[in-house]
Amino acid sequence: MSSKDHRLVQCNKKDEETLLIFKKGINDSSNGMTSTWSTKKDCCAWEGVYCDNNTGRVTEIDLNNQYLKGEINFSILELEFLSYLDLSWNEFDVINIPATQHNITHASNLFYLDLSSLYYVSLHMDNLNWLSPLSSLKYLNLSYIDLQKETNWLHVMATLPSLLELQLSHCNLNNFMINPSIEYLNLSSLVTLDLSYNNFTSQLPNWFFNLTNDLTYLDLYKSNIHGSIPHSWKNFTELEYINLWGNRLS
Protein backbone atom coordinates (compact mmCIF):
# COMPACT_ATOMS: atom_id res chain seq x y z
CA MET A 1 0.00 0.00 0.00
CA SER A 2 1.28 3.48 -0.89
CA SER A 3 0.96 6.55 1.24
CA LYS A 4 1.12 10.35 1.08
CA ASP A 5 1.34 10.60 4.88
CA HIS A 6 5.07 11.11 5.43
CA ARG A 7 4.55 10.97 9.18
CA LEU A 8 4.10 7.23 8.81
CA VAL A 9 7.13 6.52 6.67
CA GLN A 10 10.52 8.00 5.82
CA CYS A 11 11.71 8.06 2.24
CA ASN A 12 14.60 5.84 1.23
CA LYS A 13 17.64 8.05 0.54
CA LYS A 14 18.70 6.08 -2.51
CA ASP A 15 15.25 6.61 -4.02
CA GLU A 16 15.41 10.32 -3.19
CA GLU A 17 18.73 10.67 -5.02
CA THR A 18 17.31 8.90 -8.08
CA LEU A 19 14.28 11.20 -8.16
CA LEU A 20 16.48 14.30 -7.92
CA ILE A 21 18.62 13.09 -10.85
CA PHE A 22 15.42 12.62 -12.86
CA LYS A 23 14.23 16.11 -11.88
CA LYS A 24 17.42 17.76 -13.20
CA GLY A 25 16.34 17.16 -16.78
CA ILE A 26 12.85 18.59 -16.27
CA ASN A 27 11.68 22.12 -16.98
CA ASP A 28 8.66 22.71 -14.73
CA SER A 29 7.92 26.33 -15.66
CA SER A 30 4.36 26.09 -14.35
CA ASN A 31 5.59 25.34 -10.81
CA GLY A 32 3.70 22.08 -10.83
CA MET A 33 4.25 18.89 -8.90
CA THR A 34 8.02 18.61 -9.34
CA SER A 35 8.50 22.06 -7.81
CA THR A 36 7.81 20.33 -4.47
CA TRP A 37 10.70 17.90 -5.05
CA SER A 38 13.20 19.34 -2.59
CA THR A 39 15.38 17.91 0.17
CA LYS A 40 13.54 20.27 2.52
CA LYS A 41 10.76 17.67 2.49
CA ASP A 42 10.79 13.92 2.80
CA CYS A 43 10.46 12.56 -0.75
CA CYS A 44 7.41 10.51 0.23
CA ALA A 45 5.67 13.87 0.73
CA TRP A 46 6.56 15.14 -2.76
CA GLU A 47 3.61 15.61 -5.07
CA GLY A 48 3.21 12.83 -7.58
CA VAL A 49 5.37 10.43 -5.53
CA TYR A 50 3.90 7.54 -3.56
CA CYS A 51 5.75 5.30 -1.12
CA ASP A 52 5.13 1.99 0.56
CA ASN A 53 3.82 2.58 4.10
CA ASN A 54 6.14 0.02 5.64
CA THR A 55 9.39 0.30 3.72
CA GLY A 56 9.49 3.93 2.56
CA ARG A 57 10.41 2.79 -0.95
CA VAL A 58 8.94 4.67 -3.90
CA THR A 59 6.32 2.53 -5.65
CA GLU A 60 4.38 4.99 -7.82
CA ILE A 61 5.05 8.20 -9.75
CA ASP A 62 2.17 10.04 -11.40
CA LEU A 63 3.10 13.25 -13.25
CA ASN A 64 0.32 13.09 -15.81
CA ASN A 65 -0.56 16.33 -17.64
CA GLN A 66 1.79 18.65 -15.73
CA TYR A 67 3.06 20.73 -18.71
CA LEU A 68 6.54 19.36 -18.06
CA LYS A 69 9.23 19.97 -20.68
CA GLY A 70 12.80 18.83 -21.17
CA GLU A 71 14.15 15.31 -20.79
CA ILE A 72 12.78 11.95 -19.71
CA ASN A 73 15.79 10.41 -18.01
CA PHE A 74 15.39 6.67 -17.68
CA SER A 75 17.47 6.78 -14.53
CA ILE A 76 13.98 6.82 -13.01
CA LEU A 77 13.83 3.09 -13.75
CA GLU A 78 16.56 2.54 -11.18
CA LEU A 79 13.79 2.75 -8.57
CA GLU A 80 13.75 -0.97 -7.84
CA PHE A 81 10.29 -1.06 -6.23
CA LEU A 82 8.58 1.18 -8.77
CA SER A 83 5.38 -0.44 -10.04
CA TYR A 84 3.53 2.50 -11.64
CA LEU A 85 4.96 5.31 -13.80
CA ASP A 86 2.77 7.84 -15.62
CA LEU A 87 4.53 10.69 -17.45
CA SER A 88 1.83 11.11 -20.09
CA TRP A 89 0.47 14.28 -21.67
CA ASN A 90 3.54 16.39 -21.04
CA GLU A 91 5.85 18.20 -23.47
CA PHE A 92 9.11 16.28 -23.13
CA ASP A 93 11.23 16.47 -26.29
CA VAL A 94 14.20 14.28 -25.31
CA ILE A 95 14.42 10.71 -24.01
CA ASN A 96 17.69 9.75 -22.33
CA ILE A 97 18.12 5.97 -22.53
CA PRO A 98 21.14 4.52 -20.70
CA ALA A 99 23.83 2.88 -22.81
CA THR A 100 23.37 -0.37 -20.88
CA GLN A 101 20.23 -2.00 -19.53
CA HIS A 102 21.84 -3.02 -16.25
CA ASN A 103 20.03 -0.47 -14.12
CA ILE A 104 16.70 -0.89 -15.89
CA THR A 105 16.49 -4.45 -14.60
CA HIS A 106 15.87 -2.89 -11.19
CA ALA A 107 12.39 -1.91 -12.42
CA SER A 108 11.25 -5.50 -12.81
CA ASN A 109 8.21 -4.72 -10.62
CA LEU A 110 6.90 -2.12 -13.05
CA PHE A 111 3.46 -3.12 -14.32
CA TYR A 112 2.14 0.24 -15.61
CA LEU A 113 4.10 2.55 -17.93
CA ASP A 114 2.59 5.51 -19.77
CA LEU A 115 4.97 7.79 -21.69
CA SER A 116 2.41 8.93 -24.27
CA SER A 117 3.12 12.38 -25.61
CA LEU A 118 1.07 15.15 -27.26
CA TYR A 119 0.32 15.51 -30.96
CA TYR A 120 2.28 18.76 -31.31
CA VAL A 121 5.44 17.56 -29.52
CA SER A 122 8.33 16.07 -31.49
CA LEU A 123 9.49 13.14 -29.37
CA HIS A 124 11.52 10.34 -30.99
CA MET A 125 12.72 6.96 -29.82
CA ASP A 126 15.01 4.94 -32.09
CA ASN A 127 14.80 1.59 -30.28
CA LEU A 128 12.69 -0.15 -27.67
CA ASN A 129 15.22 -2.72 -26.44
CA TRP A 130 15.22 -1.08 -23.01
CA LEU A 131 11.73 -2.52 -22.49
CA SER A 132 12.85 -6.15 -22.52
CA PRO A 133 13.82 -6.38 -18.82
CA LEU A 134 10.37 -5.12 -17.74
CA SER A 135 8.88 -8.59 -17.54
CA SER A 136 6.00 -7.60 -15.22
CA LEU A 137 4.65 -4.90 -17.53
CA LYS A 138 0.88 -5.17 -18.05
CA TYR A 139 0.07 -1.74 -19.49
CA LEU A 140 2.24 0.14 -22.00
CA ASN A 141 1.37 3.39 -23.77
CA LEU A 142 3.87 5.06 -26.11
CA SER A 143 1.33 6.89 -28.27
CA TYR A 144 2.53 10.01 -30.11
CA ILE A 145 6.19 8.98 -29.76
CA ASP A 146 7.83 8.68 -33.18
CA LEU A 147 9.07 5.09 -33.55
CA GLN A 148 9.76 5.23 -37.28
CA LYS A 149 13.35 4.00 -36.87
CA GLU A 150 12.36 1.09 -34.63
CA THR A 151 12.01 -1.84 -37.03
CA ASN A 152 12.14 -4.47 -34.29
CA TRP A 153 9.14 -3.32 -32.27
CA LEU A 154 7.17 -6.55 -32.59
CA HIS A 155 10.01 -8.67 -31.22
CA VAL A 156 10.44 -6.34 -28.27
CA MET A 157 6.74 -6.55 -27.42
CA ALA A 158 6.98 -10.33 -27.53
CA THR A 159 9.52 -10.19 -24.68
CA LEU A 160 6.79 -8.82 -22.38
CA PRO A 161 4.85 -11.97 -21.41
CA SER A 162 2.47 -10.22 -18.99
CA LEU A 163 1.38 -7.45 -21.36
CA LEU A 164 -2.40 -6.94 -21.36
CA GLU A 165 -2.76 -3.54 -23.03
CA LEU A 166 -0.57 -2.01 -25.73
CA GLN A 167 -1.19 1.52 -27.00
CA LEU A 168 0.96 2.56 -29.99
CA SER A 169 -1.25 5.10 -31.73
CA HIS A 170 0.34 7.88 -33.86
CA CYS A 171 3.81 6.28 -33.59
CA ASN A 172 4.71 6.36 -37.30
CA LEU A 173 5.26 2.59 -37.26
CA ASN A 174 5.83 1.32 -40.78
CA ASN A 175 6.35 -2.44 -40.72
CA PHE A 176 5.10 -5.79 -39.46
CA MET A 177 8.48 -7.45 -39.99
CA ILE A 178 9.45 -10.49 -37.96
CA ASN A 179 12.52 -12.68 -38.14
CA PRO A 180 11.71 -15.71 -40.34
CA SER A 181 13.50 -17.94 -37.84
CA ILE A 182 10.83 -17.16 -35.24
CA GLU A 183 7.75 -19.32 -35.68
CA TYR A 184 5.39 -17.19 -33.63
CA LEU A 185 5.26 -14.13 -31.40
CA ASN A 186 4.23 -14.66 -27.80
CA LEU A 187 1.65 -11.99 -27.02
CA SER A 188 -0.82 -14.46 -25.61
CA SER A 189 -1.87 -12.25 -22.69
CA LEU A 190 -2.80 -9.25 -24.84
CA VAL A 191 -6.38 -8.00 -24.44
CA THR A 192 -6.21 -4.47 -25.90
CA LEU A 193 -4.19 -3.42 -28.96
CA ASP A 194 -4.25 0.07 -30.48
CA LEU A 195 -2.12 0.59 -33.61
CA SER A 196 -4.24 3.37 -35.08
CA TYR A 197 -2.80 6.25 -37.13
CA ASN A 198 0.39 4.51 -38.25
CA ASN A 199 1.91 4.06 -41.69
CA PHE A 200 2.34 0.34 -42.34
CA THR A 201 1.83 0.53 -46.14
CA SER A 202 1.39 -3.24 -46.22
CA GLN A 203 -1.08 -6.07 -45.87
CA LEU A 204 -1.96 -7.62 -42.56
CA PRO A 205 0.25 -10.72 -42.28
CA ASN A 206 -1.50 -14.04 -41.67
CA TRP A 207 0.24 -14.53 -38.33
CA PHE A 208 -1.17 -11.23 -37.02
CA PHE A 209 -4.45 -12.89 -36.05
CA ASN A 210 -2.62 -15.65 -34.20
CA LEU A 211 -0.98 -13.28 -31.71
CA THR A 212 -3.48 -14.01 -28.96
CA ASN A 213 -6.85 -15.66 -28.40
CA ASP A 214 -7.96 -13.22 -25.70
CA LEU A 215 -8.01 -9.93 -27.62
CA THR A 216 -11.18 -7.93 -26.93
CA TYR A 217 -10.18 -4.54 -28.43
CA LEU A 218 -8.38 -3.94 -31.74
CA ASP A 219 -7.93 -0.50 -33.33
CA LEU A 220 -6.16 -0.22 -36.70
CA TYR A 221 -7.90 3.00 -37.77
CA LYS A 222 -6.08 4.89 -40.56
CA SER A 223 -2.89 2.82 -40.40
CA ASN A 224 -2.40 2.59 -44.17
CA ILE A 225 -3.07 -1.14 -44.36
CA HIS A 226 -4.20 -2.62 -47.67
CA GLY A 227 -5.18 -5.93 -49.23
CA SER A 228 -7.61 -8.57 -48.08
CA ILE A 229 -8.42 -9.44 -44.49
CA PRO A 230 -7.10 -12.94 -43.73
CA HIS A 231 -9.72 -15.51 -42.74
CA SER A 232 -7.66 -16.04 -39.60
CA TRP A 233 -9.21 -12.88 -38.10
CA LYS A 234 -11.91 -15.24 -36.81
CA ASN A 235 -9.31 -16.55 -34.34
CA PHE A 236 -10.12 -13.47 -32.24
CA THR A 237 -13.14 -15.15 -30.70
CA GLU A 238 -13.29 -12.77 -27.72
CA LEU A 239 -13.25 -9.60 -29.82
CA GLU A 240 -15.75 -6.95 -28.68
CA TYR A 241 -14.44 -3.93 -30.62
CA ILE A 242 -12.61 -3.74 -33.94
CA ASN A 243 -11.89 -0.65 -36.05
CA LEU A 244 -10.41 -1.16 -39.52
CA TRP A 245 -11.86 2.03 -41.00
CA GLY A 246 -9.66 4.35 -43.05
CA ASN A 247 -7.59 1.55 -44.60
CA ARG A 248 -7.73 -0.04 -48.06
CA LEU A 249 -9.04 -3.44 -47.10
CA SER A 250 -11.31 -5.82 -48.93
Tab-separated table of C-alpha atoms in Angstrom:
chain	number	residue	atom	x	y	z
A	1	MET	CA	0.000	0.000	0.000
A	2	SER	CA	1.278	3.475	-0.888
A	3	SER	CA	0.963	6.555	1.236
A	4	LYS	CA	1.118	10.348	1.080
A	5	ASP	CA	1.339	10.603	4.876
A	6	HIS	CA	5.068	11.110	5.426
A	7	ARG	CA	4.554	10.968	9.178
A	8	LEU	CA	4.102	7.228	8.815
A	9	VAL	CA	7.128	6.516	6.669
A	10	GLN	CA	10.516	8.003	5.822
A	11	CYS	CA	11.710	8.060	2.243
A	12	ASN	CA	14.595	5.839	1.230
A	13	LYS	CA	17.640	8.047	0.544
A	14	LYS	CA	18.696	6.084	-2.513
A	15	ASP	CA	15.245	6.614	-4.020
A	16	GLU	CA	15.410	10.315	-3.190
A	17	GLU	CA	18.732	10.670	-5.022
A	18	THR	CA	17.311	8.896	-8.083
A	19	LEU	CA	14.283	11.199	-8.157
A	20	LEU	CA	16.477	14.302	-7.923
A	21	ILE	CA	18.618	13.092	-10.846
A	22	PHE	CA	15.424	12.623	-12.855
A	23	LYS	CA	14.234	16.108	-11.876
A	24	LYS	CA	17.417	17.760	-13.195
A	25	GLY	CA	16.335	17.158	-16.779
A	26	ILE	CA	12.850	18.591	-16.271
A	27	ASN	CA	11.682	22.119	-16.980
A	28	ASP	CA	8.663	22.713	-14.731
A	29	SER	CA	7.917	26.328	-15.658
A	30	SER	CA	4.357	26.086	-14.347
A	31	ASN	CA	5.594	25.342	-10.809
A	32	GLY	CA	3.701	22.080	-10.830
A	33	MET	CA	4.253	18.887	-8.902
A	34	THR	CA	8.018	18.606	-9.345
A	35	SER	CA	8.497	22.063	-7.813
A	36	THR	CA	7.814	20.328	-4.475
A	37	TRP	CA	10.702	17.905	-5.051
A	38	SER	CA	13.202	19.338	-2.588
A	39	THR	CA	15.383	17.915	0.169
A	40	LYS	CA	13.539	20.269	2.521
A	41	LYS	CA	10.757	17.669	2.493
A	42	ASP	CA	10.786	13.916	2.801
A	43	CYS	CA	10.456	12.564	-0.746
A	44	CYS	CA	7.408	10.506	0.226
A	45	ALA	CA	5.667	13.868	0.725
A	46	TRP	CA	6.562	15.136	-2.756
A	47	GLU	CA	3.606	15.615	-5.066
A	48	GLY	CA	3.211	12.830	-7.581
A	49	VAL	CA	5.366	10.434	-5.532
A	50	TYR	CA	3.896	7.541	-3.560
A	51	CYS	CA	5.746	5.298	-1.123
A	52	ASP	CA	5.127	1.991	0.563
A	53	ASN	CA	3.818	2.581	4.103
A	54	ASN	CA	6.144	0.023	5.639
A	55	THR	CA	9.394	0.304	3.717
A	56	GLY	CA	9.495	3.928	2.564
A	57	ARG	CA	10.410	2.785	-0.945
A	58	VAL	CA	8.940	4.672	-3.904
A	59	THR	CA	6.324	2.525	-5.655
A	60	GLU	CA	4.380	4.988	-7.820
A	61	ILE	CA	5.048	8.196	-9.752
A	62	ASP	CA	2.170	10.044	-11.399
A	63	LEU	CA	3.100	13.250	-13.249
A	64	ASN	CA	0.323	13.086	-15.811
A	65	ASN	CA	-0.561	16.328	-17.640
A	66	GLN	CA	1.793	18.648	-15.732
A	67	TYR	CA	3.058	20.730	-18.706
A	68	LEU	CA	6.539	19.360	-18.059
A	69	LYS	CA	9.227	19.970	-20.677
A	70	GLY	CA	12.802	18.831	-21.171
A	71	GLU	CA	14.146	15.311	-20.786
A	72	ILE	CA	12.779	11.954	-19.711
A	73	ASN	CA	15.795	10.412	-18.009
A	74	PHE	CA	15.390	6.670	-17.678
A	75	SER	CA	17.466	6.783	-14.529
A	76	ILE	CA	13.976	6.817	-13.013
A	77	LEU	CA	13.828	3.091	-13.754
A	78	GLU	CA	16.562	2.542	-11.179
A	79	LEU	CA	13.789	2.748	-8.569
A	80	GLU	CA	13.754	-0.966	-7.840
A	81	PHE	CA	10.290	-1.065	-6.229
A	82	LEU	CA	8.581	1.177	-8.775
A	83	SER	CA	5.378	-0.438	-10.045
A	84	TYR	CA	3.533	2.504	-11.641
A	85	LEU	CA	4.959	5.314	-13.803
A	86	ASP	CA	2.768	7.840	-15.617
A	87	LEU	CA	4.529	10.691	-17.454
A	88	SER	CA	1.831	11.110	-20.086
A	89	TRP	CA	0.472	14.280	-21.670
A	90	ASN	CA	3.540	16.390	-21.041
A	91	GLU	CA	5.850	18.198	-23.475
A	92	PHE	CA	9.113	16.278	-23.130
A	93	ASP	CA	11.233	16.468	-26.286
A	94	VAL	CA	14.205	14.276	-25.312
A	95	ILE	CA	14.420	10.712	-24.012
A	96	ASN	CA	17.686	9.753	-22.335
A	97	ILE	CA	18.124	5.974	-22.531
A	98	PRO	CA	21.145	4.520	-20.699
A	99	ALA	CA	23.831	2.876	-22.806
A	100	THR	CA	23.366	-0.370	-20.883
A	101	GLN	CA	20.230	-2.003	-19.534
A	102	HIS	CA	21.844	-3.022	-16.255
A	103	ASN	CA	20.027	-0.472	-14.122
A	104	ILE	CA	16.696	-0.887	-15.891
A	105	THR	CA	16.491	-4.447	-14.603
A	106	HIS	CA	15.866	-2.890	-11.193
A	107	ALA	CA	12.393	-1.910	-12.421
A	108	SER	CA	11.255	-5.499	-12.813
A	109	ASN	CA	8.207	-4.725	-10.616
A	110	LEU	CA	6.902	-2.117	-13.053
A	111	PHE	CA	3.458	-3.119	-14.319
A	112	TYR	CA	2.138	0.240	-15.614
A	113	LEU	CA	4.099	2.548	-17.934
A	114	ASP	CA	2.587	5.513	-19.769
A	115	LEU	CA	4.966	7.793	-21.687
A	116	SER	CA	2.411	8.931	-24.267
A	117	SER	CA	3.119	12.384	-25.615
A	118	LEU	CA	1.065	15.154	-27.257
A	119	TYR	CA	0.322	15.514	-30.962
A	120	TYR	CA	2.278	18.764	-31.312
A	121	VAL	CA	5.436	17.563	-29.520
A	122	SER	CA	8.332	16.066	-31.489
A	123	LEU	CA	9.492	13.143	-29.373
A	124	HIS	CA	11.524	10.343	-30.991
A	125	MET	CA	12.718	6.955	-29.824
A	126	ASP	CA	15.012	4.935	-32.090
A	127	ASN	CA	14.798	1.595	-30.284
A	128	LEU	CA	12.695	-0.153	-27.670
A	129	ASN	CA	15.217	-2.718	-26.443
A	130	TRP	CA	15.224	-1.080	-23.010
A	131	LEU	CA	11.729	-2.517	-22.485
A	132	SER	CA	12.852	-6.148	-22.520
A	133	PRO	CA	13.823	-6.383	-18.815
A	134	LEU	CA	10.368	-5.118	-17.741
A	135	SER	CA	8.879	-8.593	-17.541
A	136	SER	CA	6.002	-7.602	-15.224
A	137	LEU	CA	4.648	-4.903	-17.530
A	138	LYS	CA	0.883	-5.174	-18.052
A	139	TYR	CA	0.070	-1.736	-19.488
A	140	LEU	CA	2.241	0.136	-22.002
A	141	ASN	CA	1.365	3.385	-23.765
A	142	LEU	CA	3.872	5.056	-26.112
A	143	SER	CA	1.334	6.890	-28.270
A	144	TYR	CA	2.535	10.013	-30.111
A	145	ILE	CA	6.194	8.980	-29.760
A	146	ASP	CA	7.826	8.682	-33.183
A	147	LEU	CA	9.070	5.092	-33.546
A	148	GLN	CA	9.765	5.226	-37.278
A	149	LYS	CA	13.352	4.002	-36.873
A	150	GLU	CA	12.365	1.095	-34.634
A	151	THR	CA	12.014	-1.840	-37.028
A	152	ASN	CA	12.137	-4.469	-34.289
A	153	TRP	CA	9.143	-3.315	-32.270
A	154	LEU	CA	7.172	-6.550	-32.594
A	155	HIS	CA	10.006	-8.672	-31.220
A	156	VAL	CA	10.441	-6.340	-28.272
A	157	MET	CA	6.743	-6.548	-27.420
A	158	ALA	CA	6.984	-10.327	-27.531
A	159	THR	CA	9.523	-10.185	-24.682
A	160	LEU	CA	6.794	-8.824	-22.380
A	161	PRO	CA	4.851	-11.968	-21.415
A	162	SER	CA	2.472	-10.219	-18.988
A	163	LEU	CA	1.378	-7.446	-21.356
A	164	LEU	CA	-2.400	-6.936	-21.357
A	165	GLU	CA	-2.763	-3.543	-23.026
A	166	LEU	CA	-0.570	-2.010	-25.731
A	167	GLN	CA	-1.186	1.524	-27.001
A	168	LEU	CA	0.960	2.564	-29.990
A	169	SER	CA	-1.246	5.098	-31.733
A	170	HIS	CA	0.342	7.877	-33.857
A	171	CYS	CA	3.813	6.282	-33.592
A	172	ASN	CA	4.714	6.362	-37.299
A	173	LEU	CA	5.256	2.593	-37.263
A	174	ASN	CA	5.833	1.322	-40.779
A	175	ASN	CA	6.354	-2.443	-40.723
A	176	PHE	CA	5.097	-5.790	-39.462
A	177	MET	CA	8.477	-7.454	-39.993
A	178	ILE	CA	9.451	-10.492	-37.957
A	179	ASN	CA	12.515	-12.678	-38.138
A	180	PRO	CA	11.712	-15.708	-40.345
A	181	SER	CA	13.501	-17.942	-37.841
A	182	ILE	CA	10.831	-17.158	-35.238
A	183	GLU	CA	7.749	-19.322	-35.682
A	184	TYR	CA	5.385	-17.192	-33.626
A	185	LEU	CA	5.265	-14.130	-31.402
A	186	ASN	CA	4.235	-14.663	-27.804
A	187	LEU	CA	1.653	-11.993	-27.024
A	188	SER	CA	-0.817	-14.463	-25.615
A	189	SER	CA	-1.870	-12.246	-22.687
A	190	LEU	CA	-2.800	-9.247	-24.840
A	191	VAL	CA	-6.380	-8.000	-24.439
A	192	THR	CA	-6.209	-4.466	-25.896
A	193	LEU	CA	-4.188	-3.423	-28.960
A	194	ASP	CA	-4.247	0.069	-30.477
A	195	LEU	CA	-2.119	0.585	-33.606
A	196	SER	CA	-4.242	3.371	-35.080
A	197	TYR	CA	-2.800	6.247	-37.127
A	198	ASN	CA	0.392	4.514	-38.245
A	199	ASN	CA	1.913	4.058	-41.694
A	200	PHE	CA	2.345	0.341	-42.340
A	201	THR	CA	1.826	0.532	-46.143
A	202	SER	CA	1.393	-3.243	-46.225
A	203	GLN	CA	-1.076	-6.071	-45.865
A	204	LEU	CA	-1.957	-7.616	-42.557
A	205	PRO	CA	0.247	-10.715	-42.285
A	206	ASN	CA	-1.501	-14.038	-41.671
A	207	TRP	CA	0.241	-14.525	-38.333
A	208	PHE	CA	-1.175	-11.231	-37.018
A	209	PHE	CA	-4.447	-12.885	-36.052
A	210	ASN	CA	-2.621	-15.646	-34.198
A	211	LEU	CA	-0.981	-13.280	-31.708
A	212	THR	CA	-3.482	-14.010	-28.957
A	213	ASN	CA	-6.846	-15.662	-28.396
A	214	ASP	CA	-7.956	-13.221	-25.701
A	215	LEU	CA	-8.012	-9.930	-27.621
A	216	THR	CA	-11.181	-7.926	-26.933
A	217	TYR	CA	-10.181	-4.537	-28.428
A	218	LEU	CA	-8.380	-3.939	-31.742
A	219	ASP	CA	-7.932	-0.505	-33.330
A	220	LEU	CA	-6.163	-0.221	-36.704
A	221	TYR	CA	-7.900	2.998	-37.769
A	222	LYS	CA	-6.082	4.885	-40.560
A	223	SER	CA	-2.893	2.821	-40.400
A	224	ASN	CA	-2.396	2.591	-44.173
A	225	ILE	CA	-3.067	-1.143	-44.364
A	226	HIS	CA	-4.204	-2.621	-47.671
A	227	GLY	CA	-5.182	-5.932	-49.235
A	228	SER	CA	-7.605	-8.570	-48.076
A	229	ILE	CA	-8.423	-9.441	-44.493
A	230	PRO	CA	-7.105	-12.944	-43.735
A	231	HIS	CA	-9.722	-15.514	-42.737
A	232	SER	CA	-7.662	-16.038	-39.596
A	233	TRP	CA	-9.207	-12.876	-38.095
A	234	LYS	CA	-11.911	-15.238	-36.810
A	235	ASN	CA	-9.315	-16.545	-34.339
A	236	PHE	CA	-10.116	-13.465	-32.237
A	237	THR	CA	-13.136	-15.151	-30.704
A	238	GLU	CA	-13.294	-12.772	-27.720
A	239	LEU	CA	-13.248	-9.596	-29.823
A	240	GLU	CA	-15.750	-6.947	-28.680
A	241	TYR	CA	-14.439	-3.935	-30.623
A	242	ILE	CA	-12.605	-3.744	-33.941
A	243	ASN	CA	-11.886	-0.653	-36.052
A	244	LEU	CA	-10.406	-1.159	-39.518
A	245	TRP	CA	-11.857	2.026	-40.998
A	246	GLY	CA	-9.657	4.349	-43.049
A	247	ASN	CA	-7.585	1.550	-44.601
A	248	ARG	CA	-7.733	-0.041	-48.062
A	249	LEU	CA	-9.041	-3.442	-47.099
A	250	SER	CA	-11.311	-5.822	-48.934
